[in-house]
mmCIF file of C-alpha atoms and ligand atoms in Angstrom:
data_model
loop_
_atom_site.group_PDB
_atom_site.id
_atom_site.type_symbol
_atom_site.label_atom_id
_atom_site.label_comp_id
_atom_site.label_asym_id
_atom_site.label_seq_id
_atom_site.Cartn_x
_atom_site.Cartn_y
_atom_site.Cartn_z
ATOM 1 C CA MET A 248 -43.990 28.932 -36.703
ATOM 2 C CA ILE A 249 -45.305 25.633 -35.404
ATOM 3 C CA THR A 250 -46.736 23.805 -38.801
ATOM 4 C CA ASP A 251 -49.427 21.570 -38.695
ATOM 5 C CA THR A 252 -47.600 18.477 -39.354
ATOM 6 C CA PHE A 253 -45.753 19.115 -36.489
ATOM 7 C CA LYS A 254 -48.610 19.590 -34.333
ATOM 8 C CA ARG A 255 -49.732 16.158 -35.269
ATOM 9 C CA THR A 256 -46.985 15.082 -34.199
ATOM 10 C CA ALA A 257 -46.566 16.641 -30.959
ATOM 11 C CA ARG A 258 -49.927 15.170 -30.248
ATOM 12 C CA HIS A 259 -49.159 11.882 -30.920
ATOM 13 C CA ARG A 260 -45.559 12.104 -28.489
ATOM 14 C CA LEU A 261 -47.757 13.766 -25.733
ATOM 15 C CA MET A 262 -50.286 10.741 -25.974
ATOM 16 C CA MET A 263 -47.574 8.045 -26.601
ATOM 17 C CA GLY A 264 -45.544 9.542 -23.487
ATOM 18 C CA ALA A 265 -41.846 9.358 -22.242
ATOM 19 C CA GLY A 266 -43.191 6.164 -20.238
ATOM 20 C CA ALA A 267 -43.482 4.099 -23.363
ATOM 21 C CA VAL A 268 -40.554 5.522 -24.811
ATOM 22 C CA SER A 269 -38.556 4.307 -22.215
ATOM 23 C CA MET A 270 -40.515 0.811 -22.622
ATOM 24 C CA LEU A 271 -39.285 0.558 -25.860
ATOM 25 C CA LEU A 272 -35.878 1.453 -25.626
ATOM 26 C CA LEU A 273 -35.320 -0.981 -22.624
ATOM 27 C CA GLY A 274 -37.045 -3.479 -25.164
ATOM 28 C CA CYS A 275 -40.097 -4.247 -23.536
ATOM 29 C CA THR A 276 -43.452 -2.894 -26.070
ATOM 30 C CA PRO A 277 -46.160 -2.039 -24.043
ATOM 31 C CA ALA A 278 -49.332 -4.634 -23.950
ATOM 32 C CA THR A 279 -51.389 -2.271 -25.584
ATOM 33 C CA GLU A 280 -49.251 -2.297 -28.763
ATOM 34 C CA THR A 281 -48.349 -5.675 -29.160
ATOM 35 C CA ALA A 282 -50.295 -5.782 -32.414
ATOM 36 C CA ALA A 283 -48.921 -3.099 -33.860
ATOM 37 C CA PRO A 284 -45.634 -3.853 -35.575
ATOM 38 C CA GLU A 285 -47.303 -6.421 -37.474
ATOM 39 C CA THR A 286 -49.825 -4.064 -38.953
ATOM 40 C CA ALA A 287 -47.996 -0.718 -38.935
ATOM 41 C CA SER A 288 -46.226 0.260 -41.931
ATOM 42 C CA ALA A 289 -42.414 1.232 -42.309
ATOM 43 C CA ALA A 290 -43.086 4.983 -41.752
ATOM 44 C CA GLU A 291 -45.287 4.588 -38.860
ATOM 45 C CA ILE A 292 -42.888 2.608 -37.034
ATOM 46 C CA HIS A 293 -40.334 5.128 -37.867
ATOM 47 C CA GLU A 294 -42.486 7.888 -36.883
ATOM 48 C CA ARG A 295 -42.834 5.972 -33.444
ATOM 49 C CA LEU A 296 -39.182 5.524 -32.724
ATOM 50 C CA LEU A 297 -36.960 7.556 -31.147
ATOM 51 C CA THR A 298 -35.013 8.692 -33.480
ATOM 52 C CA LEU A 299 -30.938 10.632 -32.931
ATOM 53 C CA ASP A 300 -27.796 11.408 -35.098
ATOM 54 C CA THR A 301 -24.678 11.165 -33.348
ATOM 55 C CA HIS A 302 -22.463 13.424 -35.730
ATOM 56 C CA LEU A 303 -24.698 16.632 -37.154
ATOM 57 C CA ASP A 304 -22.325 19.702 -38.353
ATOM 58 C CA THR A 305 -25.240 21.508 -38.619
ATOM 59 C CA PRO A 306 -23.365 24.604 -36.563
ATOM 60 C CA VAL A 307 -20.860 25.163 -39.289
ATOM 61 C CA HIS A 308 -24.228 27.016 -41.197
ATOM 62 C CA PHE A 309 -25.646 28.545 -37.809
ATOM 63 C CA GLY A 310 -23.425 31.647 -38.452
ATOM 64 C CA ARG A 311 -24.270 32.247 -42.274
ATOM 65 C CA ASN A 312 -25.747 34.935 -43.576
ATOM 66 C CA GLY A 313 -29.117 35.115 -43.438
ATOM 67 C CA TRP A 314 -29.689 31.039 -42.613
ATOM 68 C CA SER A 315 -31.826 30.044 -39.745
ATOM 69 C CA MET A 316 -32.343 26.344 -38.191
ATOM 70 C CA ALA A 317 -36.233 27.347 -38.353
ATOM 71 C CA ASP A 318 -36.507 27.554 -41.960
ATOM 72 C CA ALA A 319 -36.593 24.646 -45.126
ATOM 73 C CA HIS A 320 -33.643 24.248 -47.092
ATOM 74 C CA ASP A 321 -33.422 22.634 -50.387
ATOM 75 C CA TYR A 322 -30.548 20.516 -51.548
ATOM 76 C CA ALA A 323 -30.859 21.958 -55.304
ATOM 77 C CA THR A 324 -30.074 25.785 -53.458
ATOM 78 C CA ASP A 325 -28.931 25.492 -50.036
ATOM 79 C CA ALA A 326 -25.635 23.642 -49.020
ATOM 80 C CA SER A 327 -27.152 22.437 -46.016
ATOM 81 C CA GLN A 328 -28.604 18.807 -45.468
ATOM 82 C CA VAL A 329 -30.671 19.785 -41.513
ATOM 83 C CA ASP A 330 -32.870 21.982 -40.536
ATOM 84 C CA LEU A 331 -36.188 21.548 -38.282
ATOM 85 C CA PRO A 332 -38.477 21.298 -41.439
ATOM 86 C CA ARG A 333 -36.141 19.058 -42.185
ATOM 87 C CA MET A 334 -36.140 17.147 -39.337
ATOM 88 C CA GLU A 335 -40.099 16.787 -38.973
ATOM 89 C CA GLN A 336 -39.742 15.218 -42.503
ATOM 90 C CA GLY A 337 -37.091 12.621 -41.995
ATOM 91 C CA GLY A 338 -39.129 11.839 -38.394
ATOM 92 C CA LEU A 339 -35.212 12.912 -36.692
ATOM 93 C CA ASP A 340 -36.430 13.640 -33.002
ATOM 94 C CA GLY A 341 -32.367 14.527 -31.880
ATOM 95 C CA GLY A 342 -28.815 14.571 -32.398
ATOM 96 C CA PHE A 343 -25.277 16.008 -30.623
ATOM 97 C CA PHE A 344 -24.534 18.979 -32.625
ATOM 98 C CA VAL A 345 -20.914 19.272 -33.025
ATOM 99 C CA ILE A 346 -18.222 22.193 -32.091
ATOM 100 C CA TYR A 347 -15.882 21.201 -34.718
ATOM 101 C CA THR A 348 -12.572 23.167 -34.646
ATOM 102 C CA PRO A 349 -10.115 22.516 -38.418
ATOM 103 C CA GLN A 350 -6.541 21.676 -36.806
ATOM 104 C CA GLY A 351 -4.513 24.016 -36.709
ATOM 105 C CA GLU A 352 -0.671 25.216 -35.183
ATOM 106 C CA LEU A 353 0.027 23.107 -31.525
ATOM 107 C CA THR A 354 1.543 26.704 -30.099
ATOM 108 C CA SER A 355 0.450 28.889 -27.876
ATOM 109 C CA ALA A 356 -0.976 30.693 -30.430
ATOM 110 C CA GLY A 357 -2.909 28.054 -32.240
ATOM 111 C CA TYR A 358 -4.134 27.148 -29.057
ATOM 112 C CA ALA A 359 -5.736 30.515 -28.334
ATOM 113 C CA GLU A 360 -7.658 30.797 -31.871
ATOM 114 C CA ALA A 361 -8.688 27.170 -31.304
ATOM 115 C CA ARG A 362 -10.084 28.157 -27.940
ATOM 116 C CA ALA A 363 -11.877 31.264 -29.482
ATOM 117 C CA MET A 364 -13.450 29.247 -32.227
ATOM 118 C CA ALA A 365 -14.530 26.485 -30.459
ATOM 119 C CA THR A 366 -16.293 28.673 -27.924
ATOM 120 C CA GLN A 367 -18.019 30.272 -30.569
ATOM 121 C CA ARG A 368 -19.481 27.304 -32.264
ATOM 122 C CA GLN A 369 -20.628 26.352 -28.674
ATOM 123 C CA ARG A 370 -22.267 30.148 -28.410
ATOM 124 C CA GLU A 371 -23.958 29.985 -31.529
ATOM 125 C CA ILE A 372 -25.884 26.472 -30.506
ATOM 126 C CA LEU A 373 -26.831 28.247 -27.308
ATOM 127 C CA GLU A 374 -27.944 30.607 -29.435
ATOM 128 C CA MET A 375 -29.742 28.707 -31.624
ATOM 129 C CA ALA A 376 -31.634 26.785 -29.089
ATOM 130 C CA ALA A 377 -32.397 30.181 -27.423
ATOM 131 C CA ALA A 378 -34.011 31.338 -31.145
ATOM 132 C CA ASN A 379 -36.070 28.175 -31.518
ATOM 133 C CA ALA A 380 -37.067 27.148 -27.600
ATOM 134 C CA GLU A 381 -40.922 26.186 -28.881
ATOM 135 C CA ARG A 382 -39.756 23.715 -31.201
ATOM 136 C CA LEU A 383 -36.046 22.614 -29.582
ATOM 137 C CA GLU A 384 -34.302 22.173 -26.296
ATOM 138 C CA LEU A 385 -31.182 21.589 -25.371
ATOM 139 C CA ALA A 386 -30.406 17.927 -23.384
ATOM 140 C CA TYR A 387 -28.345 17.366 -21.161
ATOM 141 C CA THR A 388 -29.179 13.416 -19.692
ATOM 142 C CA ALA A 389 -30.453 10.692 -21.655
ATOM 143 C CA ASP A 390 -33.655 11.148 -19.917
ATOM 144 C CA ASP A 391 -33.677 14.834 -21.460
ATOM 145 C CA ALA A 392 -33.954 13.287 -24.809
ATOM 146 C CA LEU A 393 -37.188 11.052 -23.587
ATOM 147 C CA ARG A 394 -39.054 14.137 -22.061
ATOM 148 C CA ILE A 395 -37.936 16.506 -24.511
ATOM 149 C CA ALA A 396 -39.264 14.131 -27.459
ATOM 150 C CA SER A 397 -42.491 13.432 -25.422
ATOM 151 C CA GLU A 398 -43.079 17.351 -25.562
ATOM 152 C CA GLY A 399 -43.007 16.742 -29.314
ATOM 153 C CA LYS A 400 -39.666 19.516 -29.432
ATOM 154 C CA VAL A 401 -35.766 18.086 -31.163
ATOM 155 C CA PHE A 402 -33.543 17.318 -28.585
ATOM 156 C CA ALA A 403 -30.300 18.829 -29.033
ATOM 157 C CA PHE A 404 -27.018 17.538 -27.468
ATOM 158 C CA GLN A 405 -23.586 19.044 -28.258
ATOM 159 C CA SER A 406 -20.581 17.460 -29.224
ATOM 160 C CA ILE A 407 -16.856 18.413 -29.239
ATOM 161 C CA GLU A 408 -14.801 16.966 -32.774
ATOM 162 C CA ASN A 409 -11.529 17.764 -32.286
ATOM 163 C CA SER A 410 -10.188 18.789 -28.414
ATOM 164 C CA TRP A 411 -7.729 20.972 -29.621
ATOM 165 C CA PRO A 412 -9.058 23.923 -28.383
ATOM 166 C CA LEU A 413 -8.325 22.642 -24.548
ATOM 167 C CA GLY A 414 -4.540 23.365 -25.360
ATOM 168 C CA GLU A 415 -2.565 22.535 -22.482
ATOM 169 C CA ASP A 416 -5.275 23.224 -20.109
ATOM 170 C CA ILE A 417 -7.503 19.636 -20.044
ATOM 171 C CA GLY A 418 -9.408 21.928 -16.984
ATOM 172 C CA ALA A 419 -11.247 23.822 -19.775
ATOM 173 C CA LEU A 420 -13.619 20.808 -20.568
ATOM 174 C CA GLN A 421 -15.672 21.566 -17.554
ATOM 175 C CA SER A 422 -16.601 25.238 -19.418
ATOM 176 C CA PHE A 423 -17.771 22.966 -22.465
ATOM 177 C CA TYR A 424 -19.679 20.224 -20.267
ATOM 178 C CA ASP A 425 -21.130 22.983 -18.173
ATOM 179 C CA ASN A 426 -22.282 24.234 -20.984
ATOM 180 C CA GLY A 427 -23.982 20.982 -22.715
ATOM 181 C CA VAL A 428 -21.355 19.116 -23.825
ATOM 182 C CA ARG A 429 -21.826 15.603 -23.670
ATOM 183 C CA MET A 430 -19.524 13.545 -26.229
ATOM 184 C CA ALA A 431 -15.972 14.292 -27.446
ATOM 185 C CA GLY A 432 -14.097 13.213 -29.101
ATOM 186 C CA PRO A 433 -9.798 13.924 -29.103
ATOM 187 C CA VAL A 434 -8.335 14.440 -32.747
ATOM 188 C CA HIS A 435 -9.652 15.066 -35.983
ATOM 189 C CA SER A 436 -7.480 14.729 -39.182
ATOM 190 C CA ARG A 437 -4.482 15.582 -38.258
ATOM 191 C CA ASP A 438 -2.196 14.592 -35.278
ATOM 192 C CA ASN A 439 -2.915 17.028 -32.047
ATOM 193 C CA GLN A 440 -1.740 17.191 -28.557
ATOM 194 C CA PHE A 441 -3.637 14.331 -27.293
ATOM 195 C CA ALA A 442 -3.365 11.936 -29.938
ATOM 196 C CA ASP A 443 -2.799 10.022 -33.130
ATOM 197 C CA SER A 444 -4.862 10.913 -36.119
ATOM 198 C CA THR A 445 -6.331 7.757 -38.473
ATOM 199 C CA THR A 446 -5.189 10.628 -41.719
ATOM 200 C CA GLY A 447 -1.864 11.251 -38.999
ATOM 201 C CA ASP A 448 1.551 10.856 -39.342
ATOM 202 C CA GLY A 449 1.825 8.628 -35.876
ATOM 203 C CA ARG A 450 3.707 11.351 -33.914
ATOM 204 C CA TRP A 451 2.138 9.604 -30.505
ATOM 205 C CA GLY A 452 1.631 5.360 -31.497
ATOM 206 C CA GLY A 453 -1.824 6.180 -29.664
ATOM 207 C CA LEU A 454 -3.036 8.698 -27.377
ATOM 208 C CA SER A 455 -0.400 11.260 -25.551
ATOM 209 C CA PRO A 456 0.035 11.326 -21.665
ATOM 210 C CA ALA A 457 -2.003 14.719 -21.993
ATOM 211 C CA GLY A 458 -4.650 12.434 -24.214
ATOM 212 C CA ARG A 459 -4.754 9.961 -21.233
ATOM 213 C CA GLU A 460 -4.945 12.717 -18.549
ATOM 214 C CA LEU A 461 -8.123 13.803 -21.659
ATOM 215 C CA VAL A 462 -10.074 10.447 -21.330
ATOM 216 C CA ALA A 463 -10.396 10.132 -17.012
ATOM 217 C CA GLU A 464 -11.489 14.017 -17.493
ATOM 218 C CA MET A 465 -14.130 13.266 -19.930
ATOM 219 C CA ASN A 466 -15.009 10.152 -17.369
ATOM 220 C CA ARG A 467 -15.189 12.169 -14.443
ATOM 221 C CA LEU A 468 -17.254 14.672 -16.266
ATOM 222 C CA GLY A 469 -19.822 12.162 -17.557
ATOM 223 C CA ILE A 470 -18.884 12.979 -20.865
ATOM 224 C CA VAL A 471 -18.992 9.719 -24.135
ATOM 225 C CA VAL A 472 -15.367 9.467 -25.596
ATOM 226 C CA ASP A 473 -15.560 9.350 -29.402
ATOM 227 C CA GLY A 474 -13.008 7.114 -30.870
ATOM 228 C CA SER A 475 -14.043 8.702 -34.644
ATOM 229 C CA HIS A 476 -11.065 10.375 -36.291
ATOM 230 C CA ALA A 477 -8.542 8.724 -34.172
ATOM 231 C CA SER A 478 -5.638 6.054 -34.883
ATOM 232 C CA ASP A 479 -6.581 2.694 -34.986
ATOM 233 C CA ALA A 480 -4.120 2.369 -31.570
ATOM 234 C CA ALA A 481 -5.658 4.823 -30.301
ATOM 235 C CA ILE A 482 -9.154 3.740 -30.309
ATOM 236 C CA ASP A 483 -7.682 0.433 -28.673
ATOM 237 C CA GLN A 484 -5.956 2.884 -25.732
ATOM 238 C CA LEU A 485 -9.659 4.985 -25.633
ATOM 239 C CA ILE A 486 -11.108 1.255 -25.691
ATOM 240 C CA GLU A 487 -8.508 0.373 -22.532
ATOM 241 C CA LEU A 488 -8.459 3.232 -20.497
ATOM 242 C CA SER A 489 -12.086 4.592 -20.664
ATOM 243 C CA ALA A 490 -13.995 3.679 -17.527
ATOM 244 C CA THR A 491 -17.222 3.825 -19.708
ATOM 245 C CA PRO A 492 -17.713 1.897 -23.181
ATOM 246 C CA ILE A 493 -16.886 4.410 -26.083
ATOM 247 C CA ILE A 494 -18.436 5.342 -29.020
ATOM 248 C CA LEU A 495 -17.319 6.285 -32.991
ATOM 249 C CA SER A 496 -19.756 9.127 -33.865
ATOM 250 C CA HIS A 497 -19.539 8.794 -37.121
ATOM 251 C CA SER A 498 -17.586 5.526 -38.755
ATOM 252 C CA GLY A 499 -17.798 2.633 -40.762
ATOM 253 C CA PRO A 500 -16.031 -0.278 -42.069
ATOM 254 C CA ARG A 501 -12.990 -1.532 -44.166
ATOM 255 C CA TRP A 502 -15.023 -3.826 -45.752
ATOM 256 C CA ALA A 503 -17.114 -0.891 -47.656
ATOM 257 C CA MET A 504 -14.170 1.103 -48.518
ATOM 258 C CA ASP A 505 -9.951 0.412 -47.333
ATOM 259 C CA HIS A 506 -10.319 3.917 -46.118
ATOM 260 C CA GLN A 507 -8.350 4.805 -42.675
ATOM 261 C CA ARG A 508 -11.565 6.268 -41.414
ATOM 262 C CA ASN A 509 -12.992 2.639 -41.328
ATOM 263 C CA LEU A 510 -12.366 0.298 -39.236
ATOM 264 C CA ASP A 511 -11.631 -3.624 -39.946
ATOM 265 C CA ASP A 512 -13.858 -6.216 -38.823
ATOM 266 C CA ASP A 513 -11.927 -6.881 -35.752
ATOM 267 C CA GLY A 514 -11.909 -3.223 -34.883
ATOM 268 C CA ILE A 515 -15.421 -2.958 -34.916
ATOM 269 C CA ARG A 516 -15.225 -6.464 -32.559
ATOM 270 C CA ALA A 517 -13.638 -4.809 -29.740
ATOM 271 C CA VAL A 518 -15.721 -1.514 -29.759
ATOM 272 C CA ALA A 519 -18.723 -4.039 -29.229
ATOM 273 C CA ALA A 520 -17.282 -6.419 -27.386
ATOM 274 C CA SER A 521 -15.769 -3.570 -24.508
ATOM 275 C CA GLY A 522 -19.564 -2.098 -24.721
ATOM 276 C CA GLY A 523 -19.457 0.578 -27.037
ATOM 277 C CA ALA A 524 -20.839 1.288 -29.960
ATOM 278 C CA ILE A 525 -20.395 2.470 -33.794
ATOM 279 C CA CYS A 526 -22.480 4.707 -35.192
ATOM 280 C CA VAL A 527 -22.477 4.217 -39.733
ATOM 281 C CA ASN A 528 -21.022 6.770 -41.651
ATOM 282 C CA SER A 529 -22.422 8.095 -44.797
ATOM 283 C CA VAL A 530 -18.714 9.164 -46.252
ATOM 284 C CA PHE A 531 -15.652 6.957 -47.492
ATOM 285 C CA LEU A 532 -18.381 4.801 -48.842
ATOM 286 C CA ALA A 533 -16.531 4.853 -52.023
ATOM 287 C CA PRO A 534 -13.496 7.345 -53.369
ATOM 288 C CA PHE A 535 -14.142 11.410 -53.653
ATOM 289 C CA LEU A 536 -13.794 12.058 -57.469
ATOM 290 C CA GLU A 537 -12.452 15.620 -58.345
ATOM 291 C CA SER A 538 -12.579 18.007 -61.378
ATOM 292 C CA GLU A 539 -10.925 21.081 -61.906
ATOM 293 C CA GLU A 540 -14.557 22.607 -62.524
ATOM 294 C CA LEU A 541 -15.451 21.245 -58.899
ATOM 295 C CA THR A 542 -12.354 22.398 -57.086
ATOM 296 C CA ALA A 543 -12.565 25.696 -58.570
ATOM 297 C CA ILE A 544 -16.610 26.091 -57.169
ATOM 298 C CA GLU A 545 -15.682 24.632 -54.069
ATOM 299 C CA GLU A 546 -12.663 27.141 -53.601
ATOM 300 C CA ARG A 547 -15.145 30.252 -54.114
ATOM 301 C CA MET A 548 -17.797 28.603 -51.850
ATOM 302 C CA ASP A 549 -15.148 28.688 -48.927
ATOM 303 C CA ALA A 550 -14.277 32.050 -49.582
ATOM 304 C CA GLU A 551 -17.474 33.649 -50.225
ATOM 305 C CA TYR A 552 -20.299 31.398 -49.218
ATOM 306 C CA ARG A 553 -20.888 32.413 -45.550
ATOM 307 C CA THR A 554 -20.597 35.831 -46.119
ATOM 308 C CA ALA A 555 -22.747 36.081 -49.097
ATOM 309 C CA SER A 556 -26.431 37.384 -49.482
ATOM 310 C CA PRO A 557 -28.911 34.837 -49.763
ATOM 311 C CA THR A 558 -29.872 35.378 -53.062
ATOM 312 C CA GLN A 559 -25.778 34.921 -53.535
ATOM 313 C CA GLN A 560 -25.661 31.480 -51.674
ATOM 314 C CA ARG A 561 -28.466 30.179 -53.812
ATOM 315 C CA ALA A 562 -26.924 31.211 -57.162
ATOM 316 C CA LEU A 563 -23.350 29.613 -55.721
ATOM 317 C CA VAL A 564 -25.060 26.323 -54.928
ATOM 318 C CA ARG A 565 -27.188 26.206 -58.213
ATOM 319 C CA GLU A 566 -23.502 25.922 -59.670
ATOM 320 C CA LEU A 567 -22.042 23.570 -57.279
ATOM 321 C CA ARG A 568 -25.367 21.180 -58.290
ATOM 322 C CA ALA A 569 -24.776 21.865 -61.942
ATOM 323 C CA ALA A 570 -20.808 21.016 -62.247
ATOM 324 C CA GLN A 571 -21.877 17.831 -59.573
ATOM 325 C CA GLY A 572 -24.076 16.756 -62.417
ATOM 326 C CA ARG A 573 -21.812 17.207 -65.138
ATOM 327 C CA ALA A 574 -19.005 15.046 -63.103
ATOM 328 C CA PRO A 575 -20.076 13.150 -59.934
ATOM 329 C CA GLN A 576 -18.129 13.880 -56.934
ATOM 330 C CA GLN A 577 -19.081 10.473 -55.592
ATOM 331 C CA GLU A 578 -20.229 7.302 -56.766
ATOM 332 C CA ALA A 579 -21.838 6.353 -53.227
ATOM 333 C CA ASN A 580 -25.423 5.407 -53.470
ATOM 334 C CA PHE A 581 -28.082 4.562 -50.664
ATOM 335 C CA ASP A 582 -27.560 0.759 -51.567
ATOM 336 C CA ALA A 583 -24.091 1.182 -50.474
ATOM 337 C CA PHE A 584 -24.496 2.841 -47.056
ATOM 338 C CA MET A 585 -26.942 0.248 -46.176
ATOM 339 C CA ALA A 586 -24.659 -2.503 -47.529
ATOM 340 C CA SER A 587 -22.444 -0.992 -44.858
ATOM 341 C CA LEU A 588 -24.792 -0.459 -42.028
ATOM 342 C CA LEU A 589 -26.056 -4.104 -42.364
ATOM 343 C CA HIS A 590 -22.627 -4.586 -42.349
ATOM 344 C CA LEU A 591 -21.947 -3.283 -39.079
ATOM 345 C CA LEU A 592 -24.818 -4.936 -37.614
ATOM 346 C CA ASP A 593 -23.512 -8.571 -38.905
ATOM 347 C CA VAL A 594 -20.141 -7.843 -37.312
ATOM 348 C CA ALA A 595 -21.343 -5.989 -34.337
ATOM 349 C CA GLY A 596 -24.241 -7.131 -33.374
ATOM 350 C CA VAL A 597 -27.428 -4.452 -32.710
ATOM 351 C CA ASP A 598 -26.718 -3.587 -29.286
ATOM 352 C CA HIS A 599 -23.273 -1.953 -30.943
ATOM 353 C CA VAL A 600 -24.513 -0.192 -34.126
ATOM 354 C CA CYS A 601 -26.192 3.501 -34.032
ATOM 355 C CA MET A 602 -26.648 6.065 -36.597
ATOM 356 C CA GLY A 603 -23.689 9.044 -37.508
ATOM 357 C CA ALA A 604 -24.198 9.856 -41.107
ATOM 358 C CA ASP A 605 -21.588 13.144 -41.109
ATOM 359 C CA TRP A 606 -25.010 15.589 -41.922
ATOM 360 C CA ASP A 607 -22.817 18.910 -42.990
ATOM 361 C CA GLY A 608 -19.400 17.461 -42.740
ATOM 362 C CA GLY A 609 -19.452 15.853 -46.184
ATOM 363 C CA GLY A 610 -22.184 12.912 -45.565
ATOM 364 C CA GLY A 611 -25.114 12.341 -47.882
ATOM 365 C CA VAL A 612 -25.184 9.608 -51.113
ATOM 366 C CA ILE A 613 -27.091 9.230 -54.059
ATOM 367 C CA GLY A 614 -30.389 8.633 -53.237
ATOM 368 C CA MET A 615 -30.007 10.032 -49.459
ATOM 369 C CA ARG A 616 -29.078 13.845 -49.746
ATOM 370 C CA ASP A 617 -30.282 15.143 -46.815
ATOM 371 C CA ILE A 618 -32.384 13.700 -43.489
ATOM 372 C CA ALA A 619 -35.305 14.230 -44.766
ATOM 373 C CA ALA A 620 -34.494 10.496 -46.523
ATOM 374 C CA LEU A 621 -34.048 9.012 -43.353
ATOM 375 C CA PRO A 622 -37.383 6.987 -43.226
ATOM 376 C CA GLN A 623 -36.291 4.789 -46.277
ATOM 377 C CA VAL A 624 -33.784 3.734 -43.526
ATOM 378 C CA THR A 625 -35.814 2.623 -41.622
ATOM 379 C CA ALA A 626 -37.582 0.620 -44.375
ATOM 380 C CA ARG A 627 -35.052 -1.149 -45.449
ATOM 381 C CA LEU A 628 -33.561 -2.316 -42.310
ATOM 382 C CA LEU A 629 -37.690 -3.999 -41.719
ATOM 383 C CA ALA A 630 -37.071 -5.108 -44.984
ATOM 384 C CA ALA A 631 -33.803 -6.925 -43.790
ATOM 385 C CA GLY A 632 -35.936 -8.459 -41.252
ATOM 386 C CA TYR A 633 -34.752 -6.340 -37.904
ATOM 387 C CA ASP A 634 -37.824 -5.454 -35.808
ATOM 388 C CA GLU A 635 -38.589 -2.409 -34.385
ATOM 389 C CA GLU A 636 -37.019 -3.459 -30.799
ATOM 390 C CA ASP A 637 -33.905 -3.434 -32.454
ATOM 391 C CA LEU A 638 -34.777 -0.061 -34.712
ATOM 392 C CA GLN A 639 -35.072 1.183 -31.335
ATOM 393 C CA LYS A 640 -31.565 0.274 -30.435
ATOM 394 C CA ILE A 641 -29.954 1.211 -33.452
ATOM 395 C CA TRP A 642 -31.711 4.777 -34.112
ATOM 396 C CA SER A 643 -31.003 5.723 -30.110
ATOM 397 C CA GLY A 644 -31.214 3.163 -27.432
ATOM 398 C CA ASN A 645 -27.697 2.116 -27.749
ATOM 399 C CA VAL A 646 -26.430 5.680 -27.183
ATOM 400 C CA LEU A 647 -28.546 6.434 -24.599
ATOM 401 C CA ARG A 648 -27.221 4.048 -22.836
ATOM 402 C CA LEU A 649 -23.656 4.802 -23.438
ATOM 403 C CA LEU A 650 -25.071 8.406 -21.935
ATOM 404 C CA ARG A 651 -26.265 6.271 -19.107
ATOM 405 C CA GLN A 652 -23.247 4.892 -18.345
ATOM 406 C CA ALA A 653 -20.936 7.842 -18.073
ATOM 407 C CA GLU A 654 -23.716 9.877 -16.572
ATOM 408 C CA ASP A 655 -23.877 7.004 -13.433
ATOM 409 C CA TYR A 656 -20.305 6.794 -13.555
ATOM 410 C CA ALA A 657 -19.684 10.702 -13.261
ATOM 411 C CA ALA A 658 -22.379 10.580 -10.415
ATOM 412 C CA ASN A 659 -20.350 7.863 -8.328
ATOM 413 C CA HIS A 660 -16.791 9.613 -8.848
HETATM 414 ZN ZN1 ZN B 195 -15.877 14.222 -38.807
#
């Protein structure tokens, strides 16, 4: 069922048309709209921007008992942060839906298990898209994103977080690509066969020989190389080896918090100097605070949440939220998130920053609990002096540029 609000947006976007969106992306506002930015409210500007997030872990919910992308969910009673109604509410036009595999053993049995998990996750993404075809469409190219948004629908790219499921067969990336993957990172929270993790032991000194081959294969296919979770040395090597600029789909500055998952300013400048982009994370802005009560509920969530009845799921989340109220899990708030984003903009420049808050993967801060809160990011950026052209780059233009570069390289090699 398409809501009235959704129809209004669809009409707005149809009137605007893909041409206008492309012109905004190129940085030349059509003459008829030149007077608008001075008078438009932040909400109006947010609504007409083409927006995307580069790291939506929402597929972790696709297999949950009774959960549907089409339904509206609430932070108080559901663990998800993204669904179609909230994308509409938060003015989020699309993004990269993640095929995430938690790191396991580097053995043939481990590889087989990982391949099965990743294949299943991609199947769930394709099924979600098919089930919501009136409101969402899979995107394979940068142009697809513009066209799909101009038709008033959500565009859904796919990405891989952790290439462990490829095992010893880099050629297996082809089938993930054929089914829609356009961004991929070699590694997650532990070292694997391709690369050192920034939270690993440093087995390879960066990329392994297979990791170097993987970068070449991503370039050949037209997949944007994602350095988030890779060690600092591996990121340097990805920049050096990749034929097209890399992305960090959900990373932040060490300036905000001294954590390995964040980059120091030299690292941020290196990504920018190579033409790449860093998409601001909302995690690792402050330490996570643990309590026995929270740990116990989280363990029950891990064991029961996916298969429990929807009523039981809501009860579990209510318990979780109550415990979080008694012992906050983190102190990071929206001000800290914005400070981190503004620091990235200062260091990298407006052509090299993008949005990747790790929604449904641990993201969200006090004052920005789910994607419904995204218009306030635009309002703050405008208040900080960034104009609509800058915002268009940050919200999607920079990412689509990297995607086009990957597409162009693949078409010519
Ligand atoms: Zn991650």
